[in-house]
Amino acid sequence: MGEPAAEPELPVLLDSAKIAARVRELAAEISRDYQGRTPHLVGVLKGAWVFMADLIRHLSIPCTVDFLGIASYGADAISSGEVKITKDLDASIDGRDVLILEDILDTGRTFHYLQGVLAAHGPRSLKLVALLDKRSRRVIPVQPDYVGFEIPDVFVVGYGLDFDQKFRHLPDVRYLPKPPSH
Ligand code: XMP
Ligand code: MG
């Protein structure tokens, strides 16, 4: 009986207004760089979908969208680099200007893997847009082409990002004061 226990308040790293302003800037940059073309935006599920939904509404050029579902083996907080595709692309990327949209770039292993898989399918160009970049954690030297925010090595949730499938709905990016064990 009664109310479910409230989640403890998590500290805010990036509030929703700051995120919205930066997402608009990224959309303007991409619209400029892809003027006269129709980029194909591939969102990496599930973390990138909130970011993608906001970003495309500020593009001033046409685009098409698709989604790729991936799951990392091992614990949620750690990327082993062994990635399993849980949902493949619906449409061919042959000859397309592909922009991969990621919620966060951490060690770089996931993106490195995706880059290899997608490059094999003959896109005209392949670039990475990452909302968040934990640059200090990089193991594989991959560099996003567009970055929302460089962030410190904290475990973040909200704005699509989860811990154990929780917190995706939070409008701000927050962090867990006690990081999940690495
Ligand atoms: P790698 O290390 O392969 O990792 O670049 C990218 C994936 O790791 C997850 N990840 C996080 N997820 N908060 C999250 O909710 C974080 O702070 C975090 N750091 C890494 C995420 O799935 C990302 O796609
Ligand atoms: Mg996750």
Coordinates of N, CA, C and O and ligand atoms in Angstrom, one line a residue:
M1 N 0.8 -1.2 0.0 CA 0.0 0.0 0.0 C 0.9 1.3 0.0 O 2.0 1.2 0.4
G2 N 0.3 2.3 -0.4 CA 1.0 3.6 -0.4 C 1.8 3.9 -1.6 O 1.8 3.1 -2.6
E3 N 2.5 5.0 -1.6 CA 3.4 5.4 -2.7 C 4.6 4.5 -2.9 O 5.1 4.1 -1.9
P4 N 5.0 4.3 -4.1 CA 6.3 3.6 -4.3 C 7.4 4.5 -3.7 O 7.3 5.7 -3.7
A5 N 8.5 3.8 -3.2 CA 9.6 4.6 -2.7 C 10.2 5.5 -3.7 O 10.4 5.1 -4.9
A6 N 10.4 6.8 -3.4 CA 10.9 7.8 -4.3 C 12.4 7.4 -4.6 O 13.1 6.9 -3.7
E7 N 12.8 7.7 -5.9 CA 14.2 7.5 -6.2 C 15.0 8.6 -5.4 O 14.6 9.8 -5.4
P8 N 16.2 8.3 -4.9 CA 17.0 9.4 -4.3 C 17.4 10.4 -5.4 O 17.6 10.0 -6.5
E9 N 17.4 11.6 -5.1 CA 17.8 12.7 -6.0 C 19.3 12.5 -6.4 O 20.2 12.5 -5.6
L10 N 19.5 12.4 -7.7 CA 20.9 12.3 -8.3 C 21.4 13.7 -8.7 O 20.6 14.5 -9.2
P11 N 22.7 14.0 -8.4 CA 23.2 15.3 -8.8 C 23.2 15.5 -10.3 O 23.4 14.6 -11.1
V12 N 22.9 16.8 -10.7 CA 22.8 17.1 -12.1 C 24.2 17.4 -12.7 O 25.0 18.2 -12.1
L13 N 24.5 16.9 -13.9 CA 25.8 17.3 -14.5 C 25.5 18.3 -15.6 O 26.2 19.3 -15.8
L14 N 24.4 18.0 -16.4 CA 24.0 18.9 -17.5 C 22.5 19.1 -17.5 O 21.8 18.1 -17.6
D15 N 22.1 20.3 -17.3 CA 20.6 20.5 -17.2 C 20.0 20.5 -18.5 O 20.6 20.7 -19.6
S16 N 18.7 20.4 -18.6 CA 18.0 20.2 -19.9 C 18.1 21.4 -20.7 O 18.2 21.3 -22.0
A17 N 18.2 22.6 -20.2 CA 18.3 23.9 -21.0 C 19.7 23.9 -21.7 O 19.8 24.2 -22.9
K18 N 20.7 23.5 -20.9 CA 22.0 23.5 -21.5 C 22.1 22.4 -22.6 O 22.7 22.6 -23.7
I19 N 21.5 21.3 -22.4 CA 21.5 20.2 -23.4 C 20.8 20.7 -24.7 O 21.3 20.6 -25.8
A20 N 19.6 21.3 -24.5 CA 18.8 21.8 -25.6 C 19.6 22.8 -26.5 O 19.6 22.7 -27.7
A21 N 20.3 23.7 -25.8 CA 21.1 24.7 -26.5 C 22.2 24.1 -27.3 O 22.4 24.4 -28.5
R22 N 22.8 23.1 -26.7 CA 24.0 22.5 -27.4 C 23.5 21.6 -28.6 O 24.1 21.5 -29.7
V23 N 22.3 20.9 -28.4 CA 21.7 20.1 -29.5 C 21.4 21.0 -30.7 O 21.6 20.6 -31.8
R24 N 20.8 22.1 -30.4 CA 20.5 23.1 -31.5 C 21.8 23.5 -32.3 O 21.8 23.5 -33.5
E25 N 22.9 23.7 -31.5 CA 24.2 24.1 -32.2 C 24.7 22.9 -33.0 O 25.1 23.2 -34.2
L26 N 24.6 21.7 -32.5 CA 25.0 20.6 -33.3 C 24.2 20.4 -34.6 O 24.8 20.1 -35.6
A27 N 22.9 20.6 -34.4 CA 22.0 20.5 -35.6 C 22.4 21.5 -36.6 O 22.3 21.3 -37.9
A28 N 22.7 22.7 -36.2 CA 23.1 23.8 -37.1 C 24.4 23.5 -37.8 O 24.5 23.7 -39.1
E29 N 25.3 22.9 -37.1 CA 26.6 22.6 -37.6 C 26.4 21.5 -38.7 O 27.0 21.6 -39.8
I30 N 25.7 20.5 -38.4 CA 25.4 19.3 -39.3 C 24.7 19.8 -40.5 O 25.0 19.5 -41.7
S31 N 23.7 20.7 -40.3 CA 22.9 21.2 -41.5 C 23.8 22.0 -42.4 O 23.7 22.0 -43.6
R32 N 24.8 22.7 -41.9 CA 25.8 23.5 -42.7 C 26.7 22.5 -43.5 O 26.8 22.6 -44.7
D33 N 27.2 21.5 -42.7 CA 28.2 20.6 -43.3 C 27.5 19.7 -44.4 O 28.2 19.3 -45.3
Y34 N 26.3 19.4 -44.3 CA 25.6 18.5 -45.2 C 24.6 19.2 -46.1 O 23.7 18.6 -46.7
Q35 N 24.8 20.5 -46.3 CA 24.0 21.3 -47.2 C 23.9 20.7 -48.6 O 24.9 20.3 -49.1
G36 N 22.7 20.5 -49.1 CA 22.6 19.9 -50.4 C 22.5 18.4 -50.5 O 22.4 17.8 -51.5
R37 N 22.7 17.8 -49.3 CA 22.7 16.4 -49.2 C 21.6 15.9 -48.2 O 21.0 16.7 -47.6
T38 N 21.4 14.6 -48.2 CA 20.3 14.0 -47.3 C 21.0 13.0 -46.5 O 21.1 11.8 -46.9
P39 N 21.6 13.4 -45.3 CA 22.3 12.4 -44.5 C 21.3 11.3 -44.0 O 20.1 11.6 -43.8
H40 N 21.9 10.1 -43.7 CA 21.2 9.0 -43.2 C 21.6 8.9 -41.7 O 22.8 8.5 -41.4
L41 N 20.7 9.2 -40.8 CA 21.1 9.2 -39.4 C 20.7 7.8 -38.8 O 19.6 7.3 -38.9
V42 N 21.8 7.2 -38.2 CA 21.6 5.9 -37.6 C 21.7 6.0 -36.1 O 22.8 6.3 -35.6
G43 N 20.7 5.8 -35.4 CA 20.7 6.0 -33.9 C 21.0 4.6 -33.3 O 20.4 3.6 -33.7
V44 N 21.9 4.6 -32.3 CA 22.3 3.4 -31.6 C 21.4 3.3 -30.4 O 21.4 4.1 -29.5
L45 N 20.6 2.2 -30.4 CA 19.6 1.9 -29.4 C 20.3 1.3 -28.2 O 21.2 0.5 -28.3
K46 N 19.8 1.6 -27.0 CA 18.6 2.4 -26.8 C 19.0 3.9 -26.4 O 18.2 4.8 -26.5
G47 N 20.3 4.0 -26.0 CA 20.7 5.3 -25.4 C 20.5 6.6 -26.2 O 20.3 7.6 -25.7
A48 N 20.6 6.4 -27.5 CA 20.7 7.6 -28.4 C 19.3 8.2 -28.8 O 19.3 9.2 -29.5
W49 N 18.3 7.5 -28.5 CA 17.0 7.8 -29.1 C 16.4 9.2 -28.7 O 15.9 9.9 -29.5
V50 N 16.6 9.5 -27.4 CA 16.1 10.8 -27.0 C 16.9 12.0 -27.7 O 16.3 12.9 -28.2
F51 N 18.2 11.8 -27.7 CA 19.1 12.8 -28.3 C 18.7 12.9 -29.8 O 18.6 14.0 -30.4
M52 N 18.5 11.8 -30.5 CA 18.2 11.8 -31.9 C 16.9 12.5 -32.2 O 16.8 13.3 -33.1
A53 N 15.9 12.2 -31.3 CA 14.6 12.8 -31.5 C 14.7 14.4 -31.4 O 14.0 15.1 -32.2
D54 N 15.5 14.9 -30.5 CA 15.7 16.3 -30.4 C 16.5 16.9 -31.5 O 16.1 17.9 -32.1
L55 N 17.6 16.2 -31.9 CA 18.5 16.7 -32.9 C 17.8 16.9 -34.3 O 17.9 17.9 -34.9
I56 N 17.0 15.8 -34.7 CA 16.5 15.9 -36.1 C 15.5 17.1 -36.2 O 15.3 17.6 -37.3
R57 N 14.9 17.4 -35.1 CA 13.9 18.5 -35.2 C 14.5 19.9 -35.3 O 13.8 20.9 -35.6
H58 N 15.8 20.0 -35.3 CA 16.5 21.2 -35.5 C 17.3 21.2 -36.7 O 18.1 22.2 -37.0
L59 N 17.3 20.1 -37.5 CA 18.0 20.1 -38.8 C 17.2 21.0 -39.8 O 16.0 20.9 -39.8
S60 N 18.0 21.7 -40.7 CA 17.3 22.5 -41.7 C 17.5 21.8 -43.1 O 17.2 22.5 -44.1
I61 N 18.0 20.6 -43.1 CA 18.2 19.8 -44.3 C 17.3 18.5 -44.2 O 17.1 18.1 -43.0
P62 N 17.0 17.9 -45.3 CA 16.3 16.6 -45.2 C 17.2 15.5 -44.7 O 18.4 15.6 -44.8
C63 N 16.6 14.5 -44.0 CA 17.4 13.4 -43.6 C 16.5 12.2 -43.6 O 15.3 12.3 -43.7
T64 N 17.2 11.0 -43.5 CA 16.4 9.8 -43.3 C 17.0 9.1 -42.0 O 18.1 9.5 -41.6
V65 N 16.2 8.3 -41.4 CA 16.7 7.7 -40.1 C 16.5 6.2 -40.1 O 15.7 5.6 -40.8
D66 N 17.4 5.6 -39.3 CA 17.3 4.1 -39.1 C 17.9 3.9 -37.7 O 18.4 4.8 -37.1
F67 N 17.7 2.7 -37.2 CA 18.2 2.4 -35.9 C 19.0 1.1 -35.9 O 18.7 0.2 -36.7
L68 N 20.0 1.0 -35.0 CA 20.8 -0.2 -34.8 C 20.7 -0.5 -33.4 O 20.9 0.3 -32.5
G69 N 20.3 -1.7 -33.1 CA 20.2 -2.2 -31.7 C 21.4 -2.9 -31.3 O 21.8 -3.9 -32.0
I70 N 22.1 -2.5 -30.2 CA 23.3 -3.3 -29.8 C 23.3 -3.6 -28.3 O 22.7 -2.8 -27.6
A71 N 23.9 -4.7 -28.0 CA 24.0 -5.0 -26.5 C 25.5 -5.4 -26.3 O 26.1 -6.1 -27.2
S72 N 26.1 -4.8 -25.3 CA 27.4 -5.2 -24.9 C 27.4 -6.5 -24.1 O 26.4 -6.6 -23.2
Y73 N 28.3 -7.3 -24.3 CA 28.4 -8.5 -23.3 C 28.9 -7.9 -22.0 O 29.6 -6.9 -22.0
G74 N 28.6 -8.6 -20.9 CA 29.1 -8.2 -19.6 C 28.2 -7.2 -19.0 O 27.1 -6.9 -19.5
A75 N 28.7 -6.7 -17.9 CA 27.8 -5.8 -17.0 C 27.5 -4.5 -17.8 O 28.3 -4.1 -18.7
D76 N 26.4 -3.9 -17.5 CA 25.9 -2.7 -18.2 C 26.9 -1.6 -18.2 O 27.1 -0.9 -19.2
A77 N 27.7 -1.4 -17.1 CA 28.5 -0.2 -16.9 C 29.8 -0.4 -17.7 O 30.6 0.6 -17.8
I78 N 30.2 -1.6 -18.0 CA 31.5 -1.8 -18.6 C 31.3 -2.3 -20.1 O 30.5 -3.0 -20.4
S79 N 32.2 -1.7 -20.9 CA 32.1 -2.1 -22.3 C 33.3 -3.1 -22.6 O 34.4 -2.8 -22.4
S80 N 32.9 -4.3 -23.0 CA 34.0 -5.3 -23.2 C 34.5 -5.1 -24.7 O 35.5 -5.7 -25.0
G81 N 33.7 -4.4 -25.5 CA 34.0 -4.3 -26.9 C 33.4 -5.4 -27.7 O 33.4 -5.4 -28.9
E82 N 32.9 -6.4 -27.0 CA 32.2 -7.5 -27.7 C 30.8 -7.1 -27.8 O 30.1 -7.0 -26.8
V83 N 30.4 -6.8 -29.0 CA 29.1 -6.2 -29.2 C 28.2 -7.1 -30.0 O 28.6 -7.7 -30.9
K84 N 26.9 -7.3 -29.5 CA 26.0 -8.1 -30.2 C 24.9 -7.2 -30.9 O 24.4 -6.3 -30.2
I85 N 24.6 -7.5 -32.1 CA 23.6 -6.7 -32.8 C 22.3 -7.3 -32.5 O 22.0 -8.4 -32.8
T86 N 21.4 -6.5 -31.8 CA 20.1 -7.0 -31.4 C 19.0 -6.6 -32.4 O 17.9 -7.1 -32.4
K87 N 19.3 -5.5 -33.1 CA 18.4 -5.1 -34.2 C 19.2 -4.5 -35.3 O 20.0 -3.5 -35.2
D88 N 19.1 -5.1 -36.5 CA 19.9 -4.7 -37.6 C 19.3 -3.5 -38.3 O 18.1 -3.2 -38.0
L89 N 20.0 -2.9 -39.2 CA 19.5 -1.8 -40.0 C 18.3 -2.3 -40.9 O 18.4 -3.4 -41.4
D90 N 17.3 -1.4 -41.1 CA 16.3 -1.8 -42.1 C 16.6 -1.5 -43.5 O 16.3 -2.2 -44.4
A91 N 17.4 -0.4 -43.7 CA 17.6 0.1 -45.1 C 19.1 0.0 -45.4 O 20.0 0.1 -44.5
S92 N 19.4 -0.2 -46.7 CA 20.8 -0.2 -47.1 C 21.5 1.1 -46.9 O 20.9 2.2 -47.1
I93 N 22.8 1.1 -46.5 CA 23.5 2.4 -46.4 C 24.5 2.6 -47.6 O 25.3 3.5 -47.6
D94 N 24.4 1.7 -48.5 CA 25.3 1.8 -49.7 C 25.2 3.2 -50.4 O 24.1 3.6 -50.8
G95 N 26.3 3.9 -50.5 CA 26.3 5.2 -51.1 C 25.7 6.3 -50.3 O 25.7 7.4 -50.8
R96 N 25.3 6.0 -49.1 CA 24.7 7.1 -48.3 C 25.7 7.8 -47.4 O 26.8 7.3 -47.1
D97 N 25.4 9.1 -47.0 CA 26.2 9.8 -46.1 C 25.6 9.5 -44.7 O 24.6 10.0 -44.3
V98 N 26.3 8.6 -44.0 CA 25.8 8.1 -42.8 C 26.4 8.8 -41.6 O 27.6 9.1 -41.5
L99 N 25.5 9.2 -40.7 CA 25.9 9.8 -39.4 C 25.4 8.8 -38.3 O 24.2 8.6 -38.1
I100 N 26.4 8.3 -37.5 CA 26.0 7.4 -36.4 C 25.8 8.3 -35.2 O 26.6 9.1 -34.9
L101 N 24.7 8.1 -34.6 CA 24.4 8.9 -33.3 C 24.5 8.0 -32.1 O 23.8 7.0 -32.0
E102 N 25.4 8.4 -31.2 CA 25.7 7.7 -30.0 C 25.4 8.5 -28.8 O 25.6 9.8 -28.9
D103 N 24.9 7.9 -27.7 CA 24.7 8.7 -26.5 C 26.0 9.1 -25.9 O 26.2 10.2 -25.5
I104 N 26.9 8.2 -25.8 CA 28.2 8.4 -25.1 C 29.3 7.6 -25.7 O 29.1 6.4 -26.1
L105 N 30.5 8.2 -25.8 CA 31.7 7.5 -26.3 C 32.6 7.4 -25.0 O 32.9 8.4 -24.4
D106 N 32.9 6.2 -24.7 CA 33.7 5.9 -23.5 C 35.0 5.3 -23.9 O 35.9 6.1 -24.3
T107 N 35.2 4.0 -23.8 CA 36.5 3.5 -24.2 C 36.7 3.6 -25.7 O 37.8 3.5 -26.2
G108 N 35.6 3.7 -26.5 CA 35.7 3.7 -27.9 C 35.5 2.3 -28.6 O 35.4 2.2 -29.8
R109 N 35.4 1.3 -27.8 CA 35.3 0.0 -28.3 C 34.0 -0.3 -29.1 O 34.1 -0.9 -30.2
T110 N 32.9 0.2 -28.6 CA 31.6 0.0 -29.3 C 31.7 0.7 -30.7 O 31.3 0.1 -31.7
F111 N 32.1 2.0 -30.7 CA 32.1 2.7 -31.9 C 33.1 2.0 -32.9 O 32.8 1.9 -34.1
H112 N 34.2 1.6 -32.4 CA 35.2 1.0 -33.3 C 34.6 -0.2 -34.0 O 34.8 -0.4 -35.2
Y113 N 33.9 -1.0 -33.2 CA 33.2 -2.2 -33.8 C 32.2 -1.8 -34.8 O 32.2 -2.3 -35.9
L114 N 31.4 -0.8 -34.5 CA 30.3 -0.4 -35.4 C 30.9 0.2 -36.7 O 30.4 -0.1 -37.8
Q115 N 31.9 0.9 -36.5 CA 32.6 1.5 -37.7 C 33.0 0.5 -38.7 O 32.8 0.6 -39.9
G116 N 33.6 -0.6 -38.2 CA 34.0 -1.7 -39.0 C 32.8 -2.4 -39.7 O 32.9 -2.6 -40.9
V117 N 31.8 -2.6 -39.0 CA 30.6 -3.3 -39.5 C 30.0 -2.4 -40.6 O 29.6 -2.9 -41.7
L118 N 29.8 -1.2 -40.3 CA 29.1 -0.3 -41.2 C 29.9 0.1 -42.5 O 29.4 0.2 -43.6
A119 N 31.2 0.3 -42.2 CA 32.1 0.7 -43.4 C 32.0 -0.4 -44.4 O 32.2 -0.1 -45.6
A120 N 31.8 -1.7 -44.0 CA 31.8 -2.8 -45.0 C 30.6 -2.8 -45.9 O 30.5 -3.5 -46.9
H121 N 29.6 -1.9 -45.5 CA 28.4 -1.9 -46.3 C 28.4 -0.7 -47.3 O 27.3 -0.3 -47.8
G122 N 29.6 -0.1 -47.6 CA 29.7 0.8 -48.7 C 29.1 2.2 -48.5 O 28.6 2.7 -49.5
P123 N 29.1 2.8 -47.3 CA 28.5 4.2 -47.3 C 29.4 5.1 -48.0 O 30.6 4.9 -48.2
R124 N 28.9 6.2 -48.5 CA 29.7 7.3 -49.2 C 30.6 7.9 -48.2 O 31.7 8.3 -48.4
S125 N 30.0 8.2 -47.0 CA 30.8 8.7 -45.9 C 30.2 8.2 -44.6 O 29.0 7.8 -44.5
L126 N 31.0 8.2 -43.5 CA 30.6 7.6 -42.2 C 31.1 8.5 -41.1 O 32.4 8.6 -41.0
K127 N 30.3 9.2 -40.4 CA 30.8 10.1 -39.3 C 30.0 9.8 -38.0 O 28.9 9.2 -38.0
L128 N 30.6 10.2 -36.9 CA 30.1 9.9 -35.6 C 29.7 11.2 -34.9 O 30.5 12.1 -34.8
V129 N 28.4 11.1 -34.4 CA 28.0 12.2 -33.5 C 27.8 11.6 -32.1 O 27.0 10.7 -32.0
A130 N 28.5 12.1 -31.2 CA 28.3 11.6 -29.8 C 27.8 12.8 -28.9 O 28.5 13.8 -28.9
L131 N 26.7 12.6 -28.2 CA 26.3 13.6 -27.3 C 27.3 13.9 -26.2 O 27.6 15.0 -25.9
L132 N 27.8 12.8 -25.6 CA 28.8 12.9 -24.5 C 30.1 12.2 -24.9 O 30.0 11.1 -25.5
D133 N 31.1 12.7 -24.4 CA 32.5 12.1 -24.7 C 33.3 12.1 -23.4 O 33.6 13.1 -22.8
K134 N 33.5 10.8 -22.9 CA 34.4 10.6 -21.7 C 35.8 10.4 -22.3 O 36.3 9.2 -22.3
R135 N 36.4 11.4 -22.7 CA 37.7 11.3 -23.4 C 38.8 10.6 -22.6 O 39.6 9.9 -23.1
S136 N 38.8 10.9 -21.3 CA 39.8 10.4 -20.5 C 39.8 8.8 -20.3 O 40.8 8.2 -19.9
R137 N 38.7 8.2 -20.8 CA 38.6 6.8 -20.6 C 38.9 6.0 -21.9 O 38.8 4.8 -22.0
R138 N 39.3 6.8 -23.0 CA 39.5 6.1 -24.3 C 40.6 5.1 -24.3 O 41.7 5.3 -23.7
V139 N 40.3 3.9 -24.8 CA 41.3 2.8 -25.0 C 41.6 2.7 -26.4 O 42.8 2.5 -26.8
I140 N 40.6 2.9 -27.3 CA 40.9 2.8 -28.7 C 40.8 4.3 -29.2 O 39.8 5.0 -28.9
P141 N 41.8 4.8 -30.0 CA 41.8 6.2 -30.3 C 40.8 6.6 -31.4 O 41.2 6.9 -32.6
V142 N 39.5 6.5 -31.1 CA 38.5 7.0 -32.0 C 38.1 8.4 -31.6 O 38.1 8.7 -30.4
Q143 N 37.8 9.2 -32.6 CA 37.5 10.6 -32.4 C 36.1 10.9 -33.0 O 36.0 10.7 -34.2
P144 N 35.2 11.4 -32.2 CA 33.9 11.7 -32.8 C 34.0 12.9 -33.7 O 34.8 13.8 -33.4
D145 N 33.2 13.0 -34.7 CA 33.2 14.1 -35.6 C 32.4 15.3 -35.1 O 32.7 16.5 -35.3
Y146 N 31.4 15.0 -34.3 CA 30.6 16.0 -33.6 C 30.4 15.6 -32.2 O 30.0 14.4 -31.9
V147 N 30.7 16.5 -31.2 CA 30.5 16.1 -29.8 C 29.7 17.2 -29.1 O 29.9 18.4 -29.3
G148 N 28.7 16.7 -28.3 CA 27.9 17.6 -27.5 C 28.7 18.2 -26.4 O 29.0 19.4 -26.3
F149 N 29.2 17.3 -25.5 CA 29.9 17.7 -24.3 C 31.0 16.7 -23.9 O 30.7 15.5 -24.0
E150 N 32.1 17.3 -23.6 CA 33.2 16.4 -23.0 C 32.8 16.3 -21.5 O 32.6 17.4 -20.9
I151 N 32.8 15.1 -20.9 CA 32.5 15.0 -19.5 C 33.5 14.2 -18.8 O 34.3 13.5 -19.4
P152 N 33.6 14.4 -17.4 CA 34.6 13.7 -16.6 C 34.2 12.2 -16.5 O 33.1 11.8 -16.9
D153 N 35.0 11.4 -15.9 CA 34.8 10.0 -15.7 C 33.8 9.7 -14.6 O 34.2 9.3 -13.5
V154 N 32.5 10.0 -14.9 CA 31.5 9.7 -13.9 C 30.4 8.9 -14.7 O 30.3 9.0 -15.9
F155 N 29.6 8.1 -13.9 CA 28.6 7.3 -14.6 C 27.4 8.1 -14.7 O 26.8 8.5 -13.7
V156 N 27.0 8.4 -15.9 CA 25.8 9.3 -16.2 C 24.6 8.6 -16.6 O 24.6 7.5 -17.2
V157 N 23.5 9.2 -16.2 CA 22.1 8.7 -16.6 C 21.2 9.8 -16.9 O 21.5 11.0 -16.7
G158 N 20.1 9.5 -17.5 CA 19.1 10.5 -17.9 C 19.3 10.9 -19.4 O 20.2 10.5 -20.0
Y159 N 18.3 11.5 -19.9 CA 18.3 12.0 -21.3 C 18.6 10.7 -22.2 O 19.4 10.8 -23.2
G160 N 17.9 9.6 -21.9 CA 18.1 8.4 -22.7 C 19.1 7.4 -22.1 O 19.0 6.2 -22.4
L161 N 20.0 7.9 -21.3 CA 21.0 6.9 -20.7 C 20.4 6.3 -19.4 O 19.7 6.9 -18.7
D162 N 20.8 5.0 -19.3 CA 20.3 4.2 -18.2 C 21.3 3.7 -17.2 O 22.5 3.6 -17.6
F163 N 20.9 3.3 -16.1 CA 21.6 2.4 -15.2 C 20.6 1.3 -15.0 O 19.6 1.5 -14.3
D164 N 20.9 0.1 -15.5 CA 20.1 -1.1 -15.2 C 18.6 -0.8 -15.8 O 17.7 -1.1 -15.1
Q165 N 18.6 -0.1 -16.9 CA 17.3 0.3 -17.6 C 16.5 1.4 -16.8 O 15.4 1.8 -17.3
K166 N 17.1 1.9 -15.8 CA 16.4 3.0 -15.0 C 17.0 4.4 -15.5 O 18.1 4.5 -16.0
F167 N 16.2 5.4 -15.2 CA 16.6 6.8 -15.3 C 16.6 7.4 -16.8 O 16.9 8.5 -17.0
R168 N 16.2 6.6 -17.8 CA 16.2 7.1 -19.2 C 15.3 8.3 -19.4 O 15.6 9.1 -20.2
H169 N 14.3 8.4 -18.6 CA 13.3 9.4 -18.8 C 13.6 10.8 -18.2 O 12.9 11.8 -18.4
L170 N 14.7 10.8 -17.4 CA 15.0 12.1 -16.8 C 15.5 13.1 -17.8 O 16.3 12.8 -18.7
P171 N 15.0 14.4 -17.7 CA 15.3 15.4 -18.8 C 16.7 15.9 -18.6 O 17.3 16.4 -19.6
D172 N 17.3 15.9 -17.5 CA 18.7 16.3 -17.3 C 19.7 15.1 -17.4 O 19.2 14.0 -17.2
V173 N 20.9 15.4 -17.6 CA 21.9 14.3 -17.5 C 22.4 14.4 -16.0 O 22.9 15.5 -15.6
R174 N 22.3 13.3 -15.3 CA 22.7 13.3 -13.9 C 23.8 12.2 -13.7 O 24.1 11.5 -14.7
Y175 N 24.4 12.2 -12.5 CA 25.4 11.1 -12.4 C 25.2 10.4 -11.1 O 24.6 10.9 -10.1
L176 N 25.7 9.1 -11.1 CA 25.6 8.3 -9.9 C 26.8 8.7 -8.9 O 27.9 8.5 -9.3
P177 N 26.5 9.2 -7.7 CA 27.6 9.6 -6.9 C 28.5 8.5 -6.5 O 29.7 8.6 -6.3
K178 N 27.9 7.3 -6.4 CA 28.7 6.1 -6.2 C 28.7 5.3 -7.5 O 27.7 4.7 -7.8
P179 N 29.8 5.3 -8.2 CA 29.8 4.6 -9.5 C 29.6 3.1 -9.4 O 30.0 2.5 -8.4
P180 N 28.9 2.5 -10.4 CA 28.8 1.1 -10.4 C 30.2 0.5 -10.6 O 31.0 1.1 -11.2
S181 N 30.4 -0.7 -9.9 CA 31.8 -1.2 -9.9 C 32.2 -1.6 -11.3 O 31.5 -2.2 -12.1
H182 N 33.4 -1.1 -11.7 CA 34.0 -1.4 -13.0 C 34.6 -2.7 -13.1 O 35.1 -3.2 -12.1
Ligands
XMP1 P1 32.5 2.3 -25.2 O1 33.4 2.0 -23.9 O2 32.4 1.0 -26.0 O3 31.1 2.5 -24.5 O4 32.9 3.5 -25.9 C1 30.0 3.0 -25.0 C2 28.8 2.5 -24.3 O5 29.0 2.3 -22.9 C3 27.9 2.6 -22.2 N1 28.3 3.7 -21.2 C4 27.5 4.3 -20.4 N2 26.2 4.3 -20.2 N3 26.3 5.9 -18.6 C5 25.6 5.1 -19.3 O6 24.3 5.0 -19.1 C6 27.6 6.1 -18.7 O7 28.2 6.9 -18.0 C7 28.3 5.2 -19.6 N4 29.6 5.1 -20.0 C8 29.5 4.1 -21.0 C9 26.9 3.1 -23.2 O8 26.0 2.1 -23.5 C10 27.7 3.4 -24.4 O9 27.0 3.3 -25.6
MG2 MG 23.2 1.2 -21.0

